[in-house]
Tab-separated table of C-alpha atoms in Angstrom:
chain	number	residue	atom	x	y	z
A	275	UNK	CA	127.038	99.791	91.680
A	276	UNK	CA	125.994	100.202	88.053
A	277	UNK	CA	125.198	103.883	87.627
A	278	UNK	CA	126.821	106.804	89.376
A	279	UNK	CA	124.060	109.372	89.818
A	280	UNK	CA	122.722	110.786	93.058
A	281	UNK	CA	120.855	107.593	93.984
A	282	UNK	CA	124.077	105.616	93.683
A	283	UNK	CA	125.875	108.261	95.716
A	284	UNK	CA	123.376	107.972	98.578
A	285	UNK	CA	123.430	104.175	98.519
A	286	UNK	CA	127.229	104.197	98.578
A	287	UNK	CA	127.136	106.474	101.612
A	288	UNK	CA	124.818	104.016	103.369
A	289	UNK	CA	127.052	101.091	102.352
A	290	UNK	CA	130.090	102.827	103.849
A	291	UNK	CA	128.260	103.208	107.167
A	292	UNK	CA	127.791	99.440	107.188
A	293	UNK	CA	131.479	98.850	106.497
A	294	UNK	CA	131.271	97.931	102.810
A	295	UNK	CA	133.661	99.028	100.101
A	296	UNK	CA	132.095	100.002	96.800
A	297	UNK	CA	132.965	100.061	93.107
A	298	UNK	CA	130.878	102.182	90.728
A	299	UNK	CA	130.615	101.745	86.961
A	300	UNK	CA	129.559	104.846	85.030
A	301	UNK	CA	130.472	106.510	81.716
A	302	UNK	CA	131.254	109.746	83.572
A	303	UNK	CA	134.422	109.658	85.666
A	304	UNK	CA	133.157	112.709	87.588
A	305	UNK	CA	129.676	111.334	88.353
A	306	UNK	CA	128.235	112.081	91.834
A	307	UNK	CA	128.788	108.535	93.122
A	308	UNK	CA	132.445	108.509	92.059
A	309	UNK	CA	133.138	111.165	94.669
A	310	UNK	CA	132.365	108.620	97.419
A	311	UNK	CA	133.139	105.213	95.888
A	312	UNK	CA	136.322	103.334	96.712
A	313	UNK	CA	136.892	102.647	93.028
A	314	UNK	CA	135.400	103.837	89.734
A	315	UNK	CA	135.268	101.998	86.424
A	316	UNK	CA	134.653	104.511	83.652
A	317	UNK	CA	132.805	102.716	80.866
A	318	UNK	CA	129.480	102.405	79.089
A	319	UNK	CA	126.789	100.388	80.833
A	320	UNK	CA	126.832	97.771	78.059
A	321	UNK	CA	130.622	97.411	77.966
A	322	UNK	CA	130.922	93.691	78.645
A	323	UNK	CA	134.656	93.827	79.424
A	324	UNK	CA	134.057	96.566	81.994
A	325	UNK	CA	131.144	94.641	83.485
A	326	UNK	CA	133.319	91.557	83.754
A	327	UNK	CA	135.963	93.659	85.503
A	328	UNK	CA	133.279	94.899	87.897
A	329	UNK	CA	132.129	91.333	88.587
A	330	UNK	CA	135.684	90.336	89.422
A	331	UNK	CA	136.007	93.086	92.011
A	332	UNK	CA	132.793	92.643	94.023
A	333	UNK	CA	130.631	90.140	95.903
A	334	UNK	CA	127.276	91.542	94.750
A	335	UNK	CA	126.071	93.998	92.086
A	336	UNK	CA	123.164	96.424	92.237
A	337	UNK	CA	122.084	99.380	90.114
A	338	UNK	CA	120.656	102.824	90.678
A	339	UNK	CA	118.355	103.329	87.689
A	340	UNK	CA	116.087	101.164	85.570
A	341	UNK	CA	117.474	101.930	82.111
A	342	UNK	CA	120.515	99.701	82.499
A	343	UNK	CA	120.715	97.434	79.396
A	344	UNK	CA	119.103	94.103	80.290
A	345	UNK	CA	121.121	91.714	78.079
A	346	UNK	CA	124.611	92.456	79.461
A	347	UNK	CA	123.270	92.603	83.014
A	348	UNK	CA	121.588	89.219	82.558
A	349	UNK	CA	124.891	87.807	81.314
A	350	UNK	CA	126.653	89.327	84.313
A	351	UNK	CA	124.159	87.644	86.633
A	352	UNK	CA	125.659	84.286	85.648
A	353	UNK	CA	128.966	85.415	87.185
A	354	UNK	CA	127.970	87.397	90.279
A	355	UNK	CA	124.690	87.899	92.167
A	356	UNK	CA	122.709	90.910	90.880
A	357	UNK	CA	119.873	92.439	92.871
A	358	UNK	CA	117.211	93.457	92.034
A	359	UNK	CA	116.989	90.592	89.512
A	360	UNK	CA	117.272	91.416	85.797
A	361	UNK	CA	113.672	90.238	85.361
A	362	UNK	CA	112.537	93.303	87.308
A	363	UNK	CA	114.453	95.505	84.864
A	364	UNK	CA	112.687	93.863	81.924
A	365	UNK	CA	109.283	94.605	83.441
A	366	UNK	CA	110.029	98.193	84.454
A	367	UNK	CA	111.829	99.260	81.258
A	368	UNK	CA	108.801	98.842	79.001
A	369	UNK	CA	105.578	100.543	80.056
A	370	UNK	CA	103.432	98.087	78.092
A	371	UNK	CA	105.130	95.089	79.692
A	372	UNK	CA	104.829	96.784	83.084
A	373	UNK	CA	101.085	97.460	82.727
A	374	UNK	CA	100.439	93.940	81.415
A	375	UNK	CA	102.394	92.468	84.335
A	376	UNK	CA	100.470	94.503	86.893
A	377	UNK	CA	97.076	93.743	85.390
A	378	UNK	CA	98.059	90.064	85.075
A	379	UNK	CA	98.535	89.761	88.841
A	380	UNK	CA	95.271	91.537	89.576
A	381	UNK	CA	96.547	95.075	90.174
A	382	UNK	CA	94.527	97.929	88.736
A	383	UNK	CA	96.018	100.633	86.507
A	384	UNK	CA	94.562	103.367	84.330
A	385	UNK	CA	93.116	101.948	81.075
A	386	UNK	CA	95.829	101.735	78.392
A	387	UNK	CA	96.594	100.615	74.860
A	388	UNK	CA	99.861	99.796	73.081
A	389	UNK	CA	100.499	102.120	70.124
A	390	UNK	CA	103.058	101.532	67.356
A	391	UNK	CA	101.989	104.001	64.653
A	392	UNK	CA	99.688	107.033	64.105
A	393	UNK	CA	96.831	104.860	62.855
A	394	UNK	CA	96.887	102.691	65.969
A	395	UNK	CA	97.006	105.872	68.019
A	396	UNK	CA	93.759	107.148	66.506
A	397	UNK	CA	91.994	103.833	67.118
A	398	UNK	CA	93.315	103.654	70.680
A	399	UNK	CA	92.250	107.231	71.403
A	400	UNK	CA	88.694	106.540	70.196
A	401	UNK	CA	88.644	103.314	72.188
A	402	UNK	CA	89.737	104.912	75.466
A	403	UNK	CA	87.775	108.154	75.024
A	404	UNK	CA	88.443	111.494	76.715
A	405	UNK	CA	91.831	113.034	77.423
A	406	UNK	CA	94.812	110.693	77.322
A	407	UNK	CA	98.576	110.718	77.863
A	408	UNK	CA	100.882	109.333	75.200
A	409	UNK	CA	104.186	108.011	76.548
A	410	UNK	CA	107.164	106.315	74.976
A	411	UNK	CA	107.325	102.689	76.008
A	412	UNK	CA	110.979	103.054	77.012
A	413	UNK	CA	113.442	105.560	78.482
A	414	UNK	CA	110.989	108.166	79.757
A	415	UNK	CA	111.549	109.781	83.172
A	416	UNK	CA	110.848	113.066	84.975
A	417	UNK	CA	108.147	113.985	82.462
A	418	UNK	CA	110.287	113.286	79.398
A	419	UNK	CA	108.814	111.241	76.550
A	420	UNK	CA	105.205	112.246	77.255
A	421	UNK	CA	102.459	114.260	75.580
A	422	UNK	CA	98.880	115.058	76.610
A	423	UNK	CA	96.282	114.286	73.929
A	424	UNK	CA	92.946	116.073	73.884
A	425	UNK	CA	89.773	115.508	71.886
A	426	UNK	CA	90.523	117.920	69.036
A	427	UNK	CA	94.315	117.821	69.018
A	428	UNK	CA	96.742	116.703	66.321
A	429	UNK	CA	97.468	113.209	67.561
A	430	UNK	CA	99.741	112.241	64.683
A	431	UNK	CA	101.913	115.259	65.399
A	432	UNK	CA	102.164	114.206	69.058
A	433	UNK	CA	103.316	110.741	67.979
A	434	UNK	CA	105.993	112.324	65.809
A	435	UNK	CA	107.086	114.657	68.598
A	436	UNK	CA	107.949	111.615	70.707
A	437	UNK	CA	110.145	110.328	67.893
A	438	UNK	CA	107.695	107.947	66.269
A	439	UNK	CA	108.839	105.154	68.590
A	440	UNK	CA	106.600	102.448	70.112
A	441	UNK	CA	104.379	104.065	72.705
A	442	UNK	CA	101.579	103.512	75.183
A	443	UNK	CA	98.378	105.525	75.405
A	444	UNK	CA	96.951	105.867	78.906
A	445	UNK	CA	93.554	107.288	79.750
A	446	UNK	CA	93.863	110.409	81.885
A	447	UNK	CA	91.895	109.734	85.024
A	448	UNK	CA	90.588	111.993	87.727
A	449	UNK	CA	92.295	111.415	91.046
A	450	UNK	CA	92.425	112.975	94.483
A	451	UNK	CA	96.141	112.639	95.050
A	452	UNK	CA	99.296	110.770	94.141
A	453	UNK	CA	101.025	108.599	96.702
A	454	UNK	CA	103.923	106.175	96.706
A	455	UNK	CA	105.129	103.303	98.825
A	456	UNK	CA	108.791	102.455	99.280
A	457	UNK	CA	109.103	98.758	100.063
A	458	UNK	CA	111.888	96.210	100.394
A	459	UNK	CA	112.265	92.463	100.119
A	460	UNK	CA	115.221	90.553	101.507
A	461	UNK	CA	117.007	87.538	100.091
A	462	UNK	CA	115.057	85.405	102.575
A	463	UNK	CA	111.699	86.754	101.385
A	464	UNK	CA	111.275	89.112	104.336
A	465	UNK	CA	109.289	92.278	103.633
A	466	UNK	CA	109.239	95.833	104.961
A	467	UNK	CA	107.333	98.876	103.694
A	468	UNK	CA	107.485	102.507	104.710
A	469	UNK	CA	104.374	104.605	105.248
A	470	UNK	CA	102.917	106.037	102.024
A	471	UNK	CA	104.078	109.516	101.039
A	472	UNK	CA	101.892	112.053	99.243
A	473	UNK	CA	103.576	113.460	96.155
A	474	UNK	CA	103.259	116.692	94.184
A	475	UNK	CA	104.744	116.993	90.692
A	476	UNK	CA	105.522	119.986	88.500
A	477	UNK	CA	106.322	119.640	84.791
A	478	UNK	CA	106.632	115.904	85.316
A	479	UNK	CA	109.295	116.242	88.031
A	480	UNK	CA	108.662	115.422	91.678
A	481	UNK	CA	108.495	118.647	93.680
A	482	UNK	CA	107.658	117.363	97.151
A	483	UNK	CA	106.754	114.298	99.190
A	484	UNK	CA	104.779	114.692	102.413
A	485	UNK	CA	104.611	112.109	105.147
A	486	UNK	CA	102.096	111.018	106.296
A	487	UNK	CA	99.926	111.001	103.187
A	488	UNK	CA	96.278	112.017	103.480
A	489	UNK	CA	94.960	108.482	103.130
A	490	UNK	CA	93.081	106.177	105.483
A	491	UNK	CA	94.765	103.405	107.428
A	492	UNK	CA	92.950	100.931	105.166
A	493	UNK	CA	94.263	102.587	102.007
A	494	UNK	CA	97.797	102.661	103.407
A	495	UNK	CA	97.620	98.970	104.238
A	496	UNK	CA	96.211	98.173	100.786
A	497	UNK	CA	99.089	100.076	99.134
A	498	UNK	CA	101.642	98.137	101.182
A	499	UNK	CA	99.895	94.887	100.264
A	500	UNK	CA	100.039	95.723	96.559
A	501	UNK	CA	103.750	96.461	96.860
A	502	UNK	CA	104.294	93.097	98.544
A	503	UNK	CA	102.406	91.276	95.791
A	504	UNK	CA	104.654	92.893	93.169
A	505	UNK	CA	107.859	92.058	95.058
A	506	UNK	CA	106.885	88.455	95.711
A	507	UNK	CA	105.814	87.868	92.104
A	508	UNK	CA	109.164	89.198	90.816
A	509	UNK	CA	111.156	87.254	93.453
A	510	UNK	CA	112.584	90.693	94.118
A	511	UNK	CA	115.534	91.601	96.340
A	512	UNK	CA	116.131	95.245	97.239
A	513	UNK	CA	114.070	98.422	97.489
A	514	UNK	CA	111.311	99.349	95.046
A	515	UNK	CA	109.192	102.465	94.568
A	516	UNK	CA	105.505	101.939	93.692
A	517	UNK	CA	103.562	105.023	92.585
A	518	UNK	CA	99.772	105.174	92.916
A	519	UNK	CA	96.866	107.347	91.892
A	520	UNK	CA	94.194	107.603	94.595
A	521	UNK	CA	90.901	107.828	92.720
A	522	UNK	CA	88.024	110.061	93.736
A	523	UNK	CA	86.227	106.884	94.798
A	524	UNK	CA	89.181	105.948	97.032
A	525	UNK	CA	90.460	103.211	94.714
A	526	UNK	CA	94.203	102.710	94.303
A	527	UNK	CA	95.617	102.442	90.787
A	528	UNK	CA	99.310	101.774	90.232
A	529	UNK	CA	100.917	104.369	87.956
A	530	UNK	CA	104.365	102.811	87.686
A	531	UNK	CA	107.039	100.863	89.508
A	532	UNK	CA	110.723	101.732	89.845
A	533	UNK	CA	113.109	98.846	90.669
A	534	UNK	CA	115.435	100.930	92.826
A	535	UNK	CA	115.464	103.452	95.629
A	536	UNK	CA	113.105	106.274	94.749
A	537	UNK	CA	112.998	110.073	94.916
A	538	UNK	CA	109.745	109.958	96.890
A	539	UNK	CA	111.527	107.955	99.597
A	540	UNK	CA	114.279	110.481	100.291
A	541	UNK	CA	112.374	111.632	103.386
A	542	UNK	CA	113.281	108.313	105.066
A	543	UNK	CA	116.842	109.478	105.745
A	544	UNK	CA	115.495	112.256	107.989
A	545	UNK	CA	112.308	110.733	109.456
A	546	UNK	CA	113.315	107.082	109.998
A	547	UNK	CA	116.155	105.336	111.768
A	548	UNK	CA	116.729	103.119	108.717
A	549	UNK	CA	116.637	105.028	105.420
A	550	UNK	CA	115.595	103.516	102.099
A	551	UNK	CA	119.275	103.625	101.091
A	552	UNK	CA	120.432	101.532	104.032
A	553	UNK	CA	117.446	99.239	103.572
A	554	UNK	CA	118.493	98.550	99.994
A	555	UNK	CA	122.088	97.801	100.993
A	556	UNK	CA	120.872	95.486	103.751
A	557	UNK	CA	118.648	93.615	101.295
A	558	UNK	CA	121.181	93.103	98.498
A	559	UNK	CA	123.939	92.191	100.977
A	560	UNK	CA	121.802	89.525	102.630
A	561	UNK	CA	121.510	91.359	105.950
A	562	UNK	CA	118.304	91.542	108.026
A	563	UNK	CA	115.948	94.300	106.904
A	564	UNK	CA	115.603	97.245	109.271
A	565	UNK	CA	112.437	98.690	110.723
A	566	UNK	CA	110.614	101.042	108.318
A	567	UNK	CA	108.934	102.890	111.199
A	568	UNK	CA	109.183	106.647	111.158
A	569	UNK	CA	109.921	108.720	114.231
A	570	UNK	CA	108.875	112.041	112.640
A	571	UNK	CA	106.592	113.568	110.067
A	572	UNK	CA	108.234	115.405	107.224
A	573	UNK	CA	108.092	117.199	103.912
A	574	UNK	CA	110.824	116.457	101.390
A	575	UNK	CA	111.426	118.953	98.585
A	576	UNK	CA	113.715	118.627	95.597
A	577	UNK	CA	116.190	121.377	94.789
A	578	UNK	CA	115.883	121.691	91.029
A	579	UNK	CA	118.179	123.909	88.954
A	580	UNK	CA	118.551	127.334	90.534
A	581	UNK	CA	116.709	126.151	93.685
A	582	UNK	CA	120.163	125.234	94.912
A	583	UNK	CA	120.603	128.929	95.693
A	584	UNK	CA	118.306	128.324	98.695
A	585	UNK	CA	120.997	126.290	100.438
A	586	UNK	CA	122.346	129.010	102.796
A	587	UNK	CA	118.829	129.818	104.045
A	588	UNK	CA	117.964	126.141	104.482
A	589	UNK	CA	121.127	125.518	106.497
A	590	UNK	CA	119.981	128.199	108.912
A	591	UNK	CA	116.785	126.296	109.736
A	592	UNK	CA	116.743	124.098	112.828
A	593	UNK	CA	114.625	121.170	111.585
A	594	UNK	CA	115.947	120.707	108.064
A	595	UNK	CA	118.146	117.873	106.805
A	596	UNK	CA	119.883	118.837	103.560
A	597	UNK	CA	121.500	116.533	101.005
A	598	UNK	CA	123.420	117.856	98.005
A	599	UNK	CA	124.459	115.644	95.109
A	600	UNK	CA	127.894	117.043	94.277
A	601	UNK	CA	126.795	118.435	90.909
A	602	UNK	CA	128.339	121.691	89.714
A	603	UNK	CA	126.112	122.662	86.779
A	604	UNK	CA	122.672	123.820	87.963
A	605	UNK	CA	120.751	123.414	84.700
A	606	UNK	CA	116.972	123.950	84.530
A	607	UNK	CA	115.175	120.743	85.452
A	608	UNK	CA	118.274	119.152	86.960
A	609	UNK	CA	118.015	117.734	90.481
A	610	UNK	CA	120.816	119.286	92.526
A	611	UNK	CA	119.802	118.037	95.959
A	612	UNK	CA	116.877	117.783	98.340
A	613	UNK	CA	115.924	118.669	101.865
A	614	UNK	CA	113.457	117.314	104.400
A	615	UNK	CA	111.790	119.527	106.976
A	616	UNK	CA	110.826	117.305	109.918
A	617	UNK	CA	108.220	117.801	112.640
A	618	UNK	CA	106.960	115.692	115.577
A	619	UNK	CA	105.146	112.546	114.510
A	620	UNK	CA	101.385	112.829	114.263
A	621	UNK	CA	98.886	110.105	115.130
A	622	UNK	CA	98.208	109.203	111.487
């Protein structure tokens, strides 16, 4: 496992249930995943000697976040199988490449333009019209590396605020809701997708995911079909998160893809027999995919910063499944854990 955050921790837990031993590589010897792994290699993600040591200890490599350096991982893939494939990392790490890939296979997104300097930004803003969102092309997550641009704002200042790095300008569109689909593809090309979840964000960070989402059966099936098209085109193996905007006209536009297990799929551990974490381990290990069917409805909420103080009250509730990440410092904006409140499955 390259990366030792909470996603790695939860995948390692699922791997242990299936009888696998795990080795995690992370710069932090006290990372959340290290508390559960059988072995930890403390090194930078681009440390080729450490990666070679990892390759010599395992039968397959996976990763828990999409900002793993592509070049050393691609080199590692010549020694040991790596899933998802490095090509998926290349697509997901650059928002311009990602949007071009999606549009190139016939998947709709919000209108966008690549922006490399303040002058290009002004032209792109006039071209798109209306309010827009400026995002760094790389390394943005949980609302970081973004700025909202309005008609009379100082656009050059916004570009500078993001560090003056290559960026993408996306037209801000009106939408009814945000949903996501967690899907998986096996080494044999098999496919499984969970029901779409409806997501609510605050300050760029996911606050809650509700299952089932308030979408029609046709929209849910379309979202699953889009996810399958992405996975097949990338020759993907593992779990992926695909985020959508649902337009006021009912159209689905892909916001972004994440080549890993996803925060909006955490509800699966409480409302499904096979969680997204086990599904990912099954896929990368060459095992049959499990059923994505849910047995319950649910609402997953993140515990962010001081929200962790709610833990005693949550433990007193009968229908709550709680997961903590083993972090000790509850900083503002930091995900400390999550919980899912389940209820009997509805007809939707």
